Structure formats: structure tokens, C-alpha cells
Amino acid sequence: MRPTVDYFLAPQSPWTYLGHARFVAMARDAGATIRLRPMDLGRVFPVSGGLPLPQRAPQRQAYRLVELERFAQWLKLPLNLHPRFFPVAGDPASRLICTVDRHDGLDAALALTGEVLSAVWVHELDIADPATLARLLDQQGLPADRLAASTQPQAQADLDAHTQAAIDAGVFGAPSFV
């Protein structure tokens, strides 16, 4: 029996960016099935004791930057510690990832997820901007109409379901793997 991993993520998370490609490779090497679950951290944090970054104590914010830089160097990944568009709303990108997963499959959604994460942490793009998301779809060779579909009730229902599944599983940050 193939193991299944629920991959809870936030597309604006630097930790998700740092771990995405490695996780996907490990899961594939292990023959695991991935269930991609973008979630709304704004709903997860209040029930898990987490705080949005601007509300964290200054020493925690400072140490977060030290750890991000350390991990980026160790992983040999580019990372802008102070991207132009951060904090940024993740829901538009999350709904788009859900839509691509539903219509184009897991591999397309995982590839798009990697591009969305890089858009924030490497290229300093606004992933809440529909023009940015349209450009990322185009770069992945995905249909442009996925953007419009991501604004429909089904995409929000998928995001809501993933968020509730994260809460039910005791998730408190991104990425999380169950």
C-alpha cells in the first residue's frame, strides 16, 4: 500500500518555499501519494496559538530571519529575506492552486506551487495580484481560464475544506505534513 501524505501549505510561507522541492522529491522517491492542501493560515493561527508575523515579539521576528538565512544557505536556495510583497495575502494563490489541482492534476498543481513560492521569495512578485497569477499560469503552460475559475465558489470551498482539515489534524504552521 502506498503511503499518503497530506501536504498542508501556505503559498506565502518562506518555510514552504524552502522545503517544497525537497518534499516533493522525497515523496516521489518513497512512492507516496501527495494530497495537496493549501490552507488559510489566518484561520489556522487563532485556533493553534500562532500569531501572524507582524504580531510576534521583535526577538522572534529577528531570529526568524537568522534561521531563514541559515536554511537558505544550507539548502543553496536563493531567498530574499525582505521581499517587496510580504506579508501578502495567500488566499488568491491558494485558490488557484486548488483549481489547478482539481482540473489539471497534482503534478501541474505542484509545479505551480513551486512557481508561486519562488515568485514571493526569489522574484519579489505580488501573488495576490491577478496579473502575477496569470503570468505564472502562462509560464506553466496552464489554461488562462483557471484564474477565473479560482474566483468561483468551488475554489473557495476547496480552500475552506483544506483549512478545516488542517485544523482538525492539529496543524499549526506551514508547511505541515500528515
mmCIF file of N, CA and C in Angstrom, residues 79-164:
data_model
loop_
_atom_site.group_PDB
_atom_site.id
_atom_site.type_symbol
_atom_site.label_atom_id
_atom_site.label_comp_id
_atom_site.label_asym_id
_atom_site.label_seq_id
_atom_site.Cartn_x
_atom_site.Cartn_y
_atom_site.Cartn_z
ATOM 1 N N LEU A 79 17.043 33.305 -1.610
ATOM 2 C CA LEU A 79 15.953 33.746 -0.747
ATOM 3 C C LEU A 79 16.160 35.216 -0.424
ATOM 4 N N ASN A 80 15.188 36.017 -0.755
ATOM 5 C CA ASN A 80 15.193 37.415 -0.366
ATOM 6 C C ASN A 80 14.519 37.496 0.998
ATOM 7 N N LEU A 81 15.266 37.879 2.015
ATOM 8 C CA LEU A 81 14.721 37.917 3.376
ATOM 9 C C LEU A 81 13.651 38.995 3.568
ATOM 10 N N HIS A 82 13.686 40.013 2.739
ATOM 11 C CA HIS A 82 12.725 41.112 2.841
ATOM 12 C C HIS A 82 12.086 41.370 1.480
ATOM 13 N N PRO A 83 11.283 40.404 0.986
ATOM 14 C CA PRO A 83 10.689 40.604 -0.340
ATOM 15 C C PRO A 83 9.744 41.796 -0.367
ATOM 16 N N ARG A 84 9.672 42.394 -1.511
ATOM 17 C CA ARG A 84 8.863 43.595 -1.697
ATOM 18 C C ARG A 84 7.402 43.384 -1.324
ATOM 19 N N PHE A 85 6.864 42.212 -1.628
ATOM 20 C CA PHE A 85 5.450 41.929 -1.370
ATOM 21 C C PHE A 85 5.309 40.860 -0.285
ATOM 22 N N PHE A 86 5.643 41.244 0.923
ATOM 23 C CA PHE A 86 5.454 40.365 2.073
ATOM 24 C C PHE A 86 5.347 41.233 3.307
ATOM 25 N N PRO A 87 4.384 40.974 4.157
ATOM 26 C CA PRO A 87 3.352 39.954 4.046
ATOM 27 C C PRO A 87 2.426 40.184 2.851
ATOM 28 N N VAL A 88 1.882 39.086 2.367
ATOM 29 C CA VAL A 88 0.989 39.116 1.217
ATOM 30 C C VAL A 88 -0.147 38.124 1.463
ATOM 31 N N ALA A 89 -1.313 38.459 1.001
ATOM 32 C CA ALA A 89 -2.457 37.550 1.123
ATOM 33 C C ALA A 89 -2.194 36.295 0.290
ATOM 34 N N GLY A 90 -2.364 35.144 0.908
ATOM 35 C CA GLY A 90 -2.115 33.884 0.202
ATOM 36 C C GLY A 90 -3.351 33.255 -0.414
ATOM 37 N N ASP A 91 -4.541 33.732 -0.031
ATOM 38 C CA ASP A 91 -5.757 33.066 -0.493
ATOM 39 C C ASP A 91 -5.930 33.046 -2.014
ATOM 40 N N PRO A 92 -5.658 34.139 -2.739
ATOM 41 C CA PRO A 92 -5.822 34.050 -4.199
ATOM 42 C C PRO A 92 -4.942 32.961 -4.826
ATOM 43 N N ALA A 93 -3.694 32.873 -4.387
ATOM 44 C CA ALA A 93 -2.812 31.834 -4.919
ATOM 45 C C ALA A 93 -3.259 30.449 -4.457
ATOM 46 N N SER A 94 -3.714 30.349 -3.217
ATOM 47 C CA SER A 94 -4.203 29.057 -2.710
ATOM 48 C C SER A 94 -5.389 28.559 -3.523
ATOM 49 N N ARG A 95 -6.324 29.460 -3.796
ATOM 50 C CA ARG A 95 -7.494 29.060 -4.600
ATOM 51 C C ARG A 95 -7.076 28.655 -6.011
ATOM 52 N N LEU A 96 -6.077 29.346 -6.566
ATOM 53 C CA LEU A 96 -5.598 28.979 -7.900
ATOM 54 C C LEU A 96 -4.944 27.599 -7.873
ATOM 55 N N ILE A 97 -4.140 27.330 -6.867
ATOM 56 C CA ILE A 97 -3.509 26.008 -6.751
ATOM 57 C C ILE A 97 -4.588 24.927 -6.615
ATOM 58 N N CYS A 98 -5.613 25.184 -5.800
ATOM 59 C CA CYS A 98 -6.726 24.230 -5.665
ATOM 60 C C CYS A 98 -7.398 23.984 -7.017
ATOM 61 N N THR A 99 -7.598 25.059 -7.767
ATOM 62 C CA THR A 99 -8.268 24.955 -9.066
ATOM 63 C C THR A 99 -7.431 24.143 -10.051
ATOM 64 N N VAL A 100 -6.147 24.414 -10.089
ATOM 65 C CA VAL A 100 -5.262 23.665 -10.992
ATOM 66 C C VAL A 100 -5.214 22.200 -10.574
ATOM 67 N N ASP A 101 -5.146 21.938 -9.294
ATOM 68 C CA ASP A 101 -5.140 20.554 -8.814
ATOM 69 C C ASP A 101 -6.414 19.838 -9.271
ATOM 70 N N ARG A 102 -7.544 20.498 -9.126
ATOM 71 C CA ARG A 102 -8.834 19.901 -9.491
ATOM 72 C C ARG A 102 -8.932 19.636 -10.998
ATOM 73 N N HIS A 103 -8.456 20.573 -11.829
ATOM 74 C CA HIS A 103 -8.665 20.480 -13.280
ATOM 75 C C HIS A 103 -7.480 19.908 -14.056
ATOM 76 N N ASP A 104 -6.274 20.103 -13.556
ATOM 77 C CA ASP A 104 -5.085 19.723 -14.325
ATOM 78 C C ASP A 104 -4.231 18.673 -13.640
ATOM 79 N N GLY A 105 -4.567 18.343 -12.403
ATOM 80 C CA GLY A 105 -3.881 17.269 -11.715
ATOM 81 C C GLY A 105 -2.789 17.734 -10.770
ATOM 82 N N LEU A 106 -2.343 16.777 -9.971
ATOM 83 C CA LEU A 106 -1.377 17.035 -8.910
ATOM 84 C C LEU A 106 -0.050 17.574 -9.446
ATOM 85 N N ASP A 107 0.492 16.964 -10.478
ATOM 86 C CA ASP A 107 1.801 17.403 -10.969
ATOM 87 C C ASP A 107 1.775 18.858 -11.407
ATOM 88 N N ALA A 108 0.725 19.259 -12.107
ATOM 89 C CA ALA A 108 0.607 20.654 -12.533
ATOM 90 C C ALA A 108 0.465 21.567 -11.326
ATOM 91 N N ALA A 109 -0.305 21.138 -10.332
ATOM 92 C CA ALA A 109 -0.505 21.962 -9.133
ATOM 93 C C ALA A 109 0.776 22.072 -8.323
ATOM 94 N N LEU A 110 1.540 20.994 -8.215
ATOM 95 C CA LEU A 110 2.809 21.051 -7.500
ATOM 96 C C LEU A 110 3.798 21.975 -8.207
ATOM 97 N N ALA A 111 3.846 21.901 -9.536
ATOM 98 C CA ALA A 111 4.745 22.780 -10.286
ATOM 99 C C ALA A 111 4.330 24.246 -10.114
ATOM 100 N N LEU A 112 3.032 24.510 -10.194
ATOM 101 C CA LEU A 112 2.551 25.871 -9.987
ATOM 102 C C LEU A 112 2.874 26.341 -8.574
ATOM 103 N N THR A 113 2.709 25.484 -7.593
ATOM 104 C CA THR A 113 3.031 25.839 -6.212
ATOM 105 C C THR A 113 4.486 26.282 -6.096
ATOM 106 N N GLY A 114 5.387 25.540 -6.709
ATOM 107 C CA GLY A 114 6.798 25.921 -6.685
ATOM 108 C C GLY A 114 7.037 27.279 -7.302
ATOM 109 N N GLU A 115 6.333 27.564 -8.390
ATOM 110 C CA GLU A 115 6.483 28.867 -9.045
ATOM 111 C C GLU A 115 5.899 29.995 -8.207
ATOM 112 N N VAL A 116 4.786 29.736 -7.563
ATOM 113 C CA VAL A 116 4.180 30.750 -6.691
ATOM 114 C C VAL A 116 5.120 31.064 -5.528
ATOM 115 N N LEU A 117 5.676 30.047 -4.907
ATOM 116 C CA LEU A 117 6.601 30.255 -3.795
ATOM 117 C C LEU A 117 7.831 31.042 -4.240
ATOM 118 N N SER A 118 8.384 30.677 -5.388
ATOM 119 C CA SER A 118 9.539 31.413 -5.919
ATOM 120 C C SER A 118 9.169 32.843 -6.280
ATOM 121 N N ALA A 119 7.946 33.047 -6.718
ATOM 122 C CA ALA A 119 7.504 34.403 -7.071
ATOM 123 C C ALA A 119 7.643 35.334 -5.869
ATOM 124 N N VAL A 120 7.288 34.844 -4.694
ATOM 125 C CA VAL A 120 7.385 35.671 -3.486
ATOM 126 C C VAL A 120 8.834 35.827 -3.047
ATOM 127 N N TRP A 121 9.533 34.704 -2.864
ATOM 128 C CA TRP A 121 10.809 34.682 -2.146
ATOM 129 C C TRP A 121 12.037 34.882 -3.007
ATOM 130 N N VAL A 122 11.891 34.762 -4.324
ATOM 131 C CA VAL A 122 13.034 34.973 -5.214
ATOM 132 C C VAL A 122 12.799 36.179 -6.116
ATOM 133 N N HIS A 123 11.631 36.231 -6.738
ATOM 134 C CA HIS A 123 11.374 37.242 -7.771
ATOM 135 C C HIS A 123 10.634 38.472 -7.262
ATOM 136 N N GLU A 124 10.224 38.449 -5.989
ATOM 137 C CA GLU A 124 9.550 39.590 -5.359
ATOM 138 C C GLU A 124 8.314 40.050 -6.130
ATOM 139 N N LEU A 125 7.446 39.094 -6.422
ATOM 140 C CA LEU A 125 6.197 39.382 -7.108
ATOM 141 C C LEU A 125 5.034 39.293 -6.130
ATOM 142 N N ASP A 126 3.956 39.972 -6.454
ATOM 143 C CA ASP A 126 2.771 40.021 -5.620
ATOM 144 C C ASP A 126 1.823 38.892 -6.011
ATOM 145 N N ILE A 127 1.807 37.833 -5.210
ATOM 146 C CA ILE A 127 0.968 36.676 -5.545
ATOM 147 C C ILE A 127 -0.500 36.905 -5.233
ATOM 148 N N ALA A 128 -0.847 38.069 -4.716
ATOM 149 C CA ALA A 128 -2.258 38.426 -4.547
ATOM 150 C C ALA A 128 -2.776 39.187 -5.767
ATOM 151 N N ASP A 129 -1.898 39.509 -6.693
ATOM 152 C CA ASP A 129 -2.247 40.262 -7.895
ATOM 153 C C ASP A 129 -2.648 39.293 -9.012
ATOM 154 N N PRO A 130 -3.857 39.432 -9.545
ATOM 155 C CA PRO A 130 -4.290 38.534 -10.626
ATOM 156 C C PRO A 130 -3.340 38.541 -11.833
ATOM 157 N N ALA A 131 -2.719 39.660 -12.135
ATOM 158 C CA ALA A 131 -1.787 39.707 -13.271
ATOM 159 C C ALA A 131 -0.579 38.806 -13.022
ATOM 160 N N THR A 132 -0.091 38.792 -11.799
ATOM 161 C CA THR A 132 1.026 37.909 -11.448
ATOM 162 C C THR A 132 0.601 36.455 -11.584
ATOM 163 N N LEU A 133 -0.567 36.128 -11.050
ATOM 164 C CA LEU A 133 -1.042 34.742 -11.128
ATOM 165 C C LEU A 133 -1.275 34.323 -12.574
ATOM 166 N N ALA A 134 -1.780 35.217 -13.393
ATOM 167 C CA ALA A 134 -1.974 34.913 -14.822
ATOM 168 C C ALA A 134 -0.635 34.625 -15.490
ATOM 169 N N ARG A 135 0.358 35.411 -15.148
ATOM 170 C CA ARG A 135 1.698 35.213 -15.727
ATOM 171 C C ARG A 135 2.276 33.856 -15.299
ATOM 172 N N LEU A 136 2.074 33.484 -14.031
ATOM 173 C CA LEU A 136 2.571 32.191 -13.560
ATOM 174 C C LEU A 136 1.859 31.037 -14.247
ATOM 175 N N LEU A 137 0.557 31.172 -14.467
ATOM 176 C CA LEU A 137 -0.178 30.149 -15.229
ATOM 177 C C LEU A 137 0.410 29.997 -16.623
ATOM 178 N N ASP A 138 0.638 31.130 -17.280
ATOM 179 C CA ASP A 138 1.187 31.117 -18.629
ATOM 180 C C ASP A 138 2.563 30.457 -18.661
ATOM 181 N N GLN A 139 3.397 30.780 -17.687
ATOM 182 C CA GLN A 139 4.742 30.190 -17.630
ATOM 183 C C GLN A 139 4.697 28.679 -17.460
ATOM 184 N N GLN A 140 3.645 28.192 -16.830
ATOM 185 C CA GLN A 140 3.495 26.748 -16.630
ATOM 186 C C GLN A 140 2.725 26.074 -17.759
ATOM 187 N N GLY A 141 2.301 26.868 -18.752
ATOM 188 C CA GLY A 141 1.547 26.309 -19.868
ATOM 189 C C GLY A 141 0.149 25.875 -19.477
ATOM 190 N N LEU A 142 -0.396 26.489 -18.464
ATOM 191 C CA LEU A 142 -1.737 26.134 -17.989
ATOM 192 C C LEU A 142 -2.769 27.083 -18.573
ATOM 193 N N PRO A 143 -4.006 26.626 -18.722
ATOM 194 C CA PRO A 143 -5.054 27.462 -19.316
ATOM 195 C C PRO A 143 -5.297 28.743 -18.515
ATOM 196 N N ALA A 144 -5.416 29.840 -19.221
ATOM 197 C CA ALA A 144 -5.633 31.146 -18.589
ATOM 198 C C ALA A 144 -6.949 31.191 -17.828
ATOM 199 N N ASP A 145 -7.931 30.402 -18.263
ATOM 200 C CA ASP A 145 -9.235 30.451 -17.604
ATOM 201 C C ASP A 145 -9.225 29.839 -16.199
ATOM 202 N N ARG A 146 -8.109 29.243 -15.803
ATOM 203 C CA ARG A 146 -8.009 28.734 -14.426
ATOM 204 C C ARG A 146 -8.076 29.887 -13.421
ATOM 205 N N LEU A 147 -7.598 31.070 -13.840
ATOM 206 C CA LEU A 147 -7.639 32.215 -12.931
ATOM 207 C C LEU A 147 -9.081 32.599 -12.614
ATOM 208 N N ALA A 148 -9.927 32.687 -13.637
ATOM 209 C CA ALA A 148 -11.341 32.999 -13.403
ATOM 210 C C ALA A 148 -11.999 31.900 -12.578
ATOM 211 N N ALA A 149 -11.671 30.656 -12.865
ATOM 212 C CA ALA A 149 -12.254 29.541 -12.107
ATOM 213 C C ALA A 149 -11.855 29.597 -10.634
ATOM 214 N N SER A 150 -10.677 30.167 -10.358
ATOM 215 C CA SER A 150 -10.213 30.230 -8.971
ATOM 216 C C SER A 150 -10.979 31.251 -8.132
ATOM 217 N N THR A 151 -11.801 32.057 -8.786
ATOM 218 C CA THR A 151 -12.626 33.031 -8.055
ATOM 219 C C THR A 151 -14.047 32.514 -7.837
ATOM 220 N N GLN A 152 -14.316 31.305 -8.272
ATOM 221 C CA GLN A 152 -15.651 30.715 -8.161
ATOM 222 C C GLN A 152 -15.809 29.994 -6.817
ATOM 223 N N PRO A 153 -17.046 29.742 -6.422
ATOM 224 C CA PRO A 153 -17.307 29.114 -5.116
ATOM 225 C C PRO A 153 -16.583 27.779 -4.897
ATOM 226 N N GLN A 154 -16.391 26.985 -5.945
ATOM 227 C CA GLN A 154 -15.734 25.683 -5.760
ATOM 228 C C GLN A 154 -14.311 25.850 -5.233
ATOM 229 N N ALA A 155 -13.581 26.824 -5.748
ATOM 230 C CA ALA A 155 -12.205 27.043 -5.298
ATOM 231 C C ALA A 155 -12.173 27.451 -3.830
ATOM 232 N N GLN A 156 -13.100 28.322 -3.429
ATOM 233 C CA GLN A 156 -13.165 28.714 -2.023
ATOM 234 C C GLN A 156 -13.579 27.538 -1.155
ATOM 235 N N ALA A 157 -14.488 26.717 -1.650
ATOM 236 C CA ALA A 157 -14.912 25.531 -0.892
ATOM 237 C C ALA A 157 -13.734 24.574 -0.687
ATOM 238 N N ASP A 158 -12.909 24.402 -1.725
ATOM 239 C CA ASP A 158 -11.720 23.546 -1.593
ATOM 240 C C ASP A 158 -10.766 24.116 -0.552
ATOM 241 N N LEU A 159 -10.508 25.428 -0.623
ATOM 242 C CA LEU A 159 -9.609 26.064 0.347
ATOM 243 C C LEU A 159 -10.179 25.941 1.765
ATOM 244 N N ASP A 160 -11.456 26.163 1.912
ATOM 245 C CA ASP A 160 -12.088 26.029 3.229
ATOM 246 C C ASP A 160 -11.967 24.596 3.758
ATOM 247 N N ALA A 161 -12.182 23.627 2.899
ATOM 248 C CA ALA A 161 -12.090 22.217 3.312
ATOM 249 C C ALA A 161 -10.660 21.870 3.737
ATOM 250 N N HIS A 162 -9.681 22.343 2.982
ATOM 251 C CA HIS A 162 -8.274 22.079 3.339
ATOM 252 C C HIS A 162 -7.925 22.745 4.669
ATOM 253 N N THR A 163 -8.422 23.961 4.859
ATOM 254 C CA THR A 163 -8.141 24.685 6.099
ATOM 255 C C THR A 163 -8.765 23.953 7.287
ATOM 256 N N GLN A 164 -9.990 23.502 7.130
ATOM 257 C CA GLN A 164 -10.635 22.767 8.223
ATOM 258 C C GLN A 164 -9.915 21.444 8.478
#
